Amino acid sequence: MKIEILERGGYQVSQHLERILNEKLAKLQKYFDDVNVKVVCSKMAKQEKLEITVTSKGLMYRSEVTSDNMYNNIDIALPKLEKQIVRNREKKMAIKAKGSKQVNFLPFEFIKGDVEELPSIYKQKTFELEPLLIDDARFAIERLGHDFYVFLNAETGKINIIYKRKDGKFGLIDLVY
């Protein structure tokens, strides 16, 4: 297990807090063979924010908590992560039990229209792309609560984007480059 702890916004991680984080995060290892954990501790005005991102074999789990105490944040964030992990395992087991097959997705349809002034970029994130099956990417959308997910398709070796449509179905964008 690789744990990376980052400090932001002037927050200083004490040795005691680092030891507690390492001890509590080590409990997540029972779910994974190989796992990377990124912890970001930051201070915002009178609040302290804890962000934990767990990645393993292309799957990502994330929890973000803000309160007045970092130790309380740990106690709130870790059960959230564990719930996501367990729920994902149960869904995978149910699909394997059903023997479901891969769903064929329709390509994304672009809507033409006048685009006025675009807003500036507010936030930028960087992710490492790992090979992932389409079903695993669909689970990632549900786990993370996002509308789309960018991933490296393990079957084709291409970058794909899976997205949730307004009707609740999923679409897949297969990038050609």
PDB file of C-alpha atoms in Angstrom:
ATOM      1  CA  MET A   1       0.000   0.000   0.000  1.00  0.00           C
ATOM      2  CA  LYS A   2       1.370   3.375  -1.036  1.00  0.00           C
ATOM      3  CA  ILE A   3       0.070   6.365   0.939  1.00  0.00           C
ATOM      4  CA  GLU A   4       0.839   9.927  -0.147  1.00  0.00           C
ATOM      5  CA  ILE A   5      -0.102  12.704   2.283  1.00  0.00           C
ATOM      6  CA  LEU A   6      -0.179  16.270   0.962  1.00  0.00           C
ATOM      7  CA  GLU A   7      -0.600  19.563   2.844  1.00  0.00           C
ATOM      8  CA  ARG A   8      -2.450  22.503   1.306  1.00  0.00           C
ATOM      9  CA  GLY A   9      -3.634  25.929   2.387  1.00  0.00           C
ATOM     10  CA  GLY A  10      -1.135  26.232   5.216  1.00  0.00           C
ATOM     11  CA  TYR A  11      -2.260  23.079   7.013  1.00  0.00           C
ATOM     12  CA  GLN A  12       0.548  21.238   8.820  1.00  0.00           C
ATOM     13  CA  VAL A  13       0.167  17.455   9.235  1.00  0.00           C
ATOM     14  CA  SER A  14       1.513  16.400  12.627  1.00  0.00           C
ATOM     15  CA  GLN A  15       3.332  13.107  13.147  1.00  0.00           C
ATOM     16  CA  HIS A  16       0.426  11.945  15.320  1.00  0.00           C
ATOM     17  CA  LEU A  17      -2.116  12.659  12.557  1.00  0.00           C
ATOM     18  CA  GLU A  18       0.118  10.974   9.969  1.00  0.00           C
ATOM     19  CA  ARG A  19       0.407   7.867  12.174  1.00  0.00           C
ATOM     20  CA  ILE A  20      -3.376   7.710  12.666  1.00  0.00           C
ATOM     21  CA  LEU A  21      -3.973   8.132   8.916  1.00  0.00           C
ATOM     22  CA  ASN A  22      -1.523   5.327   8.125  1.00  0.00           C
ATOM     23  CA  GLU A  23      -3.085   2.998  10.709  1.00  0.00           C
ATOM     24  CA  LYS A  24      -6.673   3.619   9.618  1.00  0.00           C
ATOM     25  CA  LEU A  25      -5.940   3.556   5.893  1.00  0.00           C
ATOM     26  CA  ALA A  26      -4.069   0.260   6.282  1.00  0.00           C
ATOM     27  CA  LYS A  27      -7.446  -1.327   7.119  1.00  0.00           C
ATOM     28  CA  LEU A  28      -8.550  -0.696   3.514  1.00  0.00           C
ATOM     29  CA  GLN A  29      -5.818  -3.014   2.255  1.00  0.00           C
ATOM     30  CA  LYS A  30      -8.014  -6.033   3.011  1.00  0.00           C
ATOM     31  CA  TYR A  31     -10.052  -5.103  -0.078  1.00  0.00           C
ATOM     32  CA  PHE A  32      -7.132  -4.747  -2.521  1.00  0.00           C
ATOM     33  CA  ASP A  33      -3.970  -6.497  -3.678  1.00  0.00           C
ATOM     34  CA  ASP A  34      -2.267  -3.313  -4.848  1.00  0.00           C
ATOM     35  CA  VAL A  35      -3.579   0.088  -3.763  1.00  0.00           C
ATOM     36  CA  ASN A  36      -2.474   3.727  -3.906  1.00  0.00           C
ATOM     37  CA  VAL A  37      -3.946   6.289  -1.525  1.00  0.00           C
ATOM     38  CA  LYS A  38      -3.662  10.045  -1.887  1.00  0.00           C
ATOM     39  CA  VAL A  39      -4.617  12.141   1.142  1.00  0.00           C
ATOM     40  CA  VAL A  40      -4.909  15.932   0.927  1.00  0.00           C
ATOM     41  CA  CYS A  41      -5.222  17.885   4.176  1.00  0.00           C
ATOM     42  CA  SER A  42      -6.059  21.552   3.797  1.00  0.00           C
ATOM     43  CA  LYS A  43      -7.228  24.516   5.827  1.00  0.00           C
ATOM     44  CA  MET A  44      -9.952  26.868   4.638  1.00  0.00           C
ATOM     45  CA  ALA A  45     -10.762  29.793   6.956  1.00  0.00           C
ATOM     46  CA  LYS A  46     -12.043  28.082  10.133  1.00  0.00           C
ATOM     47  CA  GLN A  47     -12.651  24.708   8.504  1.00  0.00           C
ATOM     48  CA  GLU A  48     -10.318  21.790   7.847  1.00  0.00           C
ATOM     49  CA  LYS A  49     -10.786  19.680   4.725  1.00  0.00           C
ATOM     50  CA  LEU A  50      -9.734  16.074   4.143  1.00  0.00           C
ATOM     51  CA  GLU A  51      -9.739  14.501   0.681  1.00  0.00           C
ATOM     52  CA  ILE A  52      -8.932  10.805   0.297  1.00  0.00           C
ATOM     53  CA  THR A  53      -8.579   9.172  -3.127  1.00  0.00           C
ATOM     54  CA  VAL A  54      -8.015   5.413  -3.329  1.00  0.00           C
ATOM     55  CA  THR A  55      -6.987   3.848  -6.662  1.00  0.00           C
ATOM     56  CA  SER A  56      -6.447   0.205  -7.454  1.00  0.00           C
ATOM     57  CA  LYS A  57      -6.370  -1.547 -10.832  1.00  0.00           C
ATOM     58  CA  GLY A  58      -8.141   1.296 -12.609  1.00  0.00           C
ATOM     59  CA  LEU A  59     -10.849   1.718  -9.973  1.00  0.00           C
ATOM     60  CA  MET A  60     -11.094   4.949  -8.024  1.00  0.00           C
ATOM     61  CA  TYR A  61     -12.890   5.680  -4.773  1.00  0.00           C
ATOM     62  CA  ARG A  62     -13.062   9.172  -3.303  1.00  0.00           C
ATOM     63  CA  SER A  63     -14.248  10.884  -0.163  1.00  0.00           C
ATOM     64  CA  GLU A  64     -14.116  14.571   0.735  1.00  0.00           C
ATOM     65  CA  VAL A  65     -15.065  15.900   4.176  1.00  0.00           C
ATOM     66  CA  THR A  66     -14.948  19.372   5.745  1.00  0.00           C
ATOM     67  CA  SER A  67     -15.350  20.138   9.446  1.00  0.00           C
ATOM     68  CA  ASP A  68     -13.625  22.016  12.260  1.00  0.00           C
ATOM     69  CA  ASN A  69     -11.392  19.060  13.196  1.00  0.00           C
ATOM     70  CA  MET A  70      -9.216  16.832  10.979  1.00  0.00           C
ATOM     71  CA  TYR A  71      -9.585  13.846  13.317  1.00  0.00           C
ATOM     72  CA  ASN A  72     -13.382  14.023  12.931  1.00  0.00           C
ATOM     73  CA  ASN A  73     -12.881  14.198   9.167  1.00  0.00           C
ATOM     74  CA  ILE A  74     -10.986  10.901   9.252  1.00  0.00           C
ATOM     75  CA  ASP A  75     -13.789   9.214  11.178  1.00  0.00           C
ATOM     76  CA  ILE A  76     -16.352  10.445   8.634  1.00  0.00           C
ATOM     77  CA  ALA A  77     -14.361   9.903   5.406  1.00  0.00           C
ATOM     78  CA  LEU A  78     -13.156   6.333   5.968  1.00  0.00           C
ATOM     79  CA  PRO A  79     -16.613   4.776   6.459  1.00  0.00           C
ATOM     80  CA  LYS A  80     -17.737   6.565   3.280  1.00  0.00           C
ATOM     81  CA  LEU A  81     -14.854   4.989   1.342  1.00  0.00           C
ATOM     82  CA  GLU A  82     -15.476   1.564   2.798  1.00  0.00           C
ATOM     83  CA  LYS A  83     -19.172   1.805   1.879  1.00  0.00           C
ATOM     84  CA  GLN A  84     -18.250   2.649  -1.734  1.00  0.00           C
ATOM     85  CA  ILE A  85     -15.834  -0.285  -1.912  1.00  0.00           C
ATOM     86  CA  VAL A  86     -18.300  -2.796  -0.462  1.00  0.00           C
ATOM     87  CA  ARG A  87     -21.152  -1.545  -2.673  1.00  0.00           C
ATOM     88  CA  ASN A  88     -18.945  -1.890  -5.768  1.00  0.00           C
ATOM     89  CA  ARG A  89     -17.970  -5.454  -4.833  1.00  0.00           C
ATOM     90  CA  GLU A  90     -21.606  -6.403  -4.304  1.00  0.00           C
ATOM     91  CA  LYS A  91     -22.600  -4.988  -7.711  1.00  0.00           C
ATOM     92  CA  LYS A  92     -19.789  -6.870  -9.430  1.00  0.00           C
ATOM     93  CA  MET A  93     -20.788 -10.120  -7.705  1.00  0.00           C
ATOM     94  CA  ALA A  94     -24.436  -9.621  -8.717  1.00  0.00           C
ATOM     95  CA  ILE A  95     -23.457  -9.077 -12.348  1.00  0.00           C
ATOM     96  CA  LYS A  96     -21.218 -12.143 -12.348  1.00  0.00           C
ATOM     97  CA  ALA A  97     -24.043 -14.172 -10.800  1.00  0.00           C
ATOM     98  CA  LYS A  98     -26.465 -13.039 -13.525  1.00  0.00           C
ATOM     99  CA  GLY A  99     -23.921 -13.738 -16.248  1.00  0.00           C
ATOM    100  CA  SER A 100     -24.706 -10.421 -17.904  1.00  0.00           C
ATOM    101  CA  LYS A 101     -23.177  -9.515 -21.227  1.00  0.00           C
ATOM    102  CA  GLN A 102     -21.579  -6.276 -22.360  1.00  0.00           C
ATOM    103  CA  VAL A 103     -24.095  -3.659 -23.528  1.00  0.00           C
ATOM    104  CA  ASN A 104     -23.591  -2.070 -26.940  1.00  0.00           C
ATOM    105  CA  PHE A 105     -23.595   1.710 -26.576  1.00  0.00           C
ATOM    106  CA  LEU A 106     -24.746   4.227 -29.166  1.00  0.00           C
ATOM    107  CA  PRO A 107     -22.270   6.939 -30.133  1.00  0.00           C
ATOM    108  CA  PHE A 108     -22.663  10.404 -28.619  1.00  0.00           C
ATOM    109  CA  GLU A 109     -24.672  12.853 -30.697  1.00  0.00           C
ATOM    110  CA  PHE A 110     -23.396  16.421 -30.830  1.00  0.00           C
ATOM    111  CA  ILE A 111     -25.973  19.202 -30.778  1.00  0.00           C
ATOM    112  CA  LYS A 112     -25.167  22.121 -33.016  1.00  0.00           C
ATOM    113  CA  GLY A 113     -25.973  25.579 -31.799  1.00  0.00           C
ATOM    114  CA  ASP A 114     -24.615  29.023 -31.173  1.00  0.00           C
ATOM    115  CA  VAL A 115     -22.049  29.040 -28.418  1.00  0.00           C
ATOM    116  CA  GLU A 116     -21.596  32.346 -26.686  1.00  0.00           C
ATOM    117  CA  GLU A 117     -18.669  33.243 -24.483  1.00  0.00           C
ATOM    118  CA  LEU A 118     -17.300  30.168 -22.699  1.00  0.00           C
ATOM    119  CA  PRO A 119     -16.518  30.380 -18.978  1.00  0.00           C
ATOM    120  CA  SER A 120     -12.898  30.222 -17.879  1.00  0.00           C
ATOM    121  CA  ILE A 121     -11.454  27.021 -16.444  1.00  0.00           C
ATOM    122  CA  TYR A 122     -12.165  26.963 -12.708  1.00  0.00           C
ATOM    123  CA  LYS A 123     -10.374  23.786 -11.690  1.00  0.00           C
ATOM    124  CA  GLN A 124      -7.924  21.414 -13.332  1.00  0.00           C
ATOM    125  CA  LYS A 125      -7.286  17.809 -12.319  1.00  0.00           C
ATOM    126  CA  THR A 126      -4.759  15.262 -13.516  1.00  0.00           C
ATOM    127  CA  PHE A 127      -5.434  11.523 -13.492  1.00  0.00           C
ATOM    128  CA  GLU A 128      -3.371   8.528 -14.478  1.00  0.00           C
ATOM    129  CA  LEU A 129      -5.236   6.415 -17.030  1.00  0.00           C
ATOM    130  CA  GLU A 130      -5.189   2.691 -16.328  1.00  0.00           C
ATOM    131  CA  PRO A 131      -6.773   0.027 -18.538  1.00  0.00           C
ATOM    132  CA  LEU A 132     -10.405  -0.534 -17.560  1.00  0.00           C
ATOM    133  CA  LEU A 133     -13.357  -2.516 -18.882  1.00  0.00           C
ATOM    134  CA  ILE A 134     -16.486  -0.616 -19.905  1.00  0.00           C
ATOM    135  CA  ASP A 135     -18.555  -2.156 -17.079  1.00  0.00           C
ATOM    136  CA  ASP A 136     -15.941  -1.044 -14.529  1.00  0.00           C
ATOM    137  CA  ALA A 137     -16.070   2.501 -15.924  1.00  0.00           C
ATOM    138  CA  ARG A 138     -19.877   2.442 -15.603  1.00  0.00           C
ATOM    139  CA  PHE A 139     -19.492   1.438 -11.945  1.00  0.00           C
ATOM    140  CA  ALA A 140     -17.032   4.310 -11.465  1.00  0.00           C
ATOM    141  CA  ILE A 141     -19.687   6.809 -12.591  1.00  0.00           C
ATOM    142  CA  GLU A 142     -22.162   5.399 -10.098  1.00  0.00           C
ATOM    143  CA  ARG A 143     -19.616   5.247  -7.259  1.00  0.00           C
ATOM    144  CA  LEU A 144     -18.321   8.758  -7.771  1.00  0.00           C
ATOM    145  CA  GLY A 145     -21.678  10.341  -8.613  1.00  0.00           C
ATOM    146  CA  HIS A 146     -20.311  11.945 -11.780  1.00  0.00           C
ATOM    147  CA  ASP A 147     -22.027  12.374 -15.154  1.00  0.00           C
ATOM    148  CA  PHE A 148     -19.046  11.107 -17.153  1.00  0.00           C
ATOM    149  CA  TYR A 149     -15.818   9.149 -16.756  1.00  0.00           C
ATOM    150  CA  VAL A 150     -12.681   9.151 -18.934  1.00  0.00           C
ATOM    151  CA  PHE A 151     -10.779   5.854 -19.095  1.00  0.00           C
ATOM    152  CA  LEU A 152      -8.376   3.749 -21.136  1.00  0.00           C
ATOM    153  CA  ASN A 153     -10.393   0.908 -22.660  1.00  0.00           C
ATOM    154  CA  ALA A 154      -8.675  -2.378 -21.750  1.00  0.00           C
ATOM    155  CA  GLU A 155     -10.127  -4.135 -24.807  1.00  0.00           C
ATOM    156  CA  THR A 156      -9.225  -1.588 -27.503  1.00  0.00           C
ATOM    157  CA  GLY A 157      -6.343   0.366 -25.939  1.00  0.00           C
ATOM    158  CA  LYS A 158      -8.118   3.641 -26.831  1.00  0.00           C
ATOM    159  CA  ILE A 159      -9.225   6.495 -24.601  1.00  0.00           C
ATOM    160  CA  ASN A 160     -13.006   6.357 -24.086  1.00  0.00           C
ATOM    161  CA  ILE A 161     -15.538   8.543 -22.298  1.00  0.00           C
ATOM    162  CA  ILE A 162     -18.618   6.963 -20.766  1.00  0.00           C
ATOM    163  CA  TYR A 163     -21.434   9.280 -19.743  1.00  0.00           C
ATOM    164  CA  LYS A 164     -24.839   9.074 -18.123  1.00  0.00           C
ATOM    165  CA  ARG A 165     -27.697  10.312 -20.278  1.00  0.00           C
ATOM    166  CA  LYS A 166     -30.741  12.222 -19.007  1.00  0.00           C
ATOM    167  CA  ASP A 167     -32.895   9.122 -19.574  1.00  0.00           C
ATOM    168  CA  GLY A 168     -30.655   7.139 -17.173  1.00  0.00           C
ATOM    169  CA  LYS A 169     -28.932   5.094 -19.886  1.00  0.00           C
ATOM    170  CA  PHE A 170     -25.209   5.247 -20.612  1.00  0.00           C
ATOM    171  CA  GLY A 171     -23.382   6.473 -23.705  1.00  0.00           C
ATOM    172  CA  LEU A 172     -19.834   5.761 -24.837  1.00  0.00           C
ATOM    173  CA  ILE A 173     -17.541   8.080 -26.762  1.00  0.00           C
ATOM    174  CA  ASP A 174     -14.749   6.251 -28.588  1.00  0.00           C
ATOM    175  CA  LEU A 175     -12.041   8.802 -29.403  1.00  0.00           C
ATOM    176  CA  VAL A 176     -10.256   8.525 -32.740  1.00  0.00           C
ATOM    177  CA  TYR A 177      -6.807  10.081 -32.814  1.00  0.00           C
TER     178      TYR A 177
END
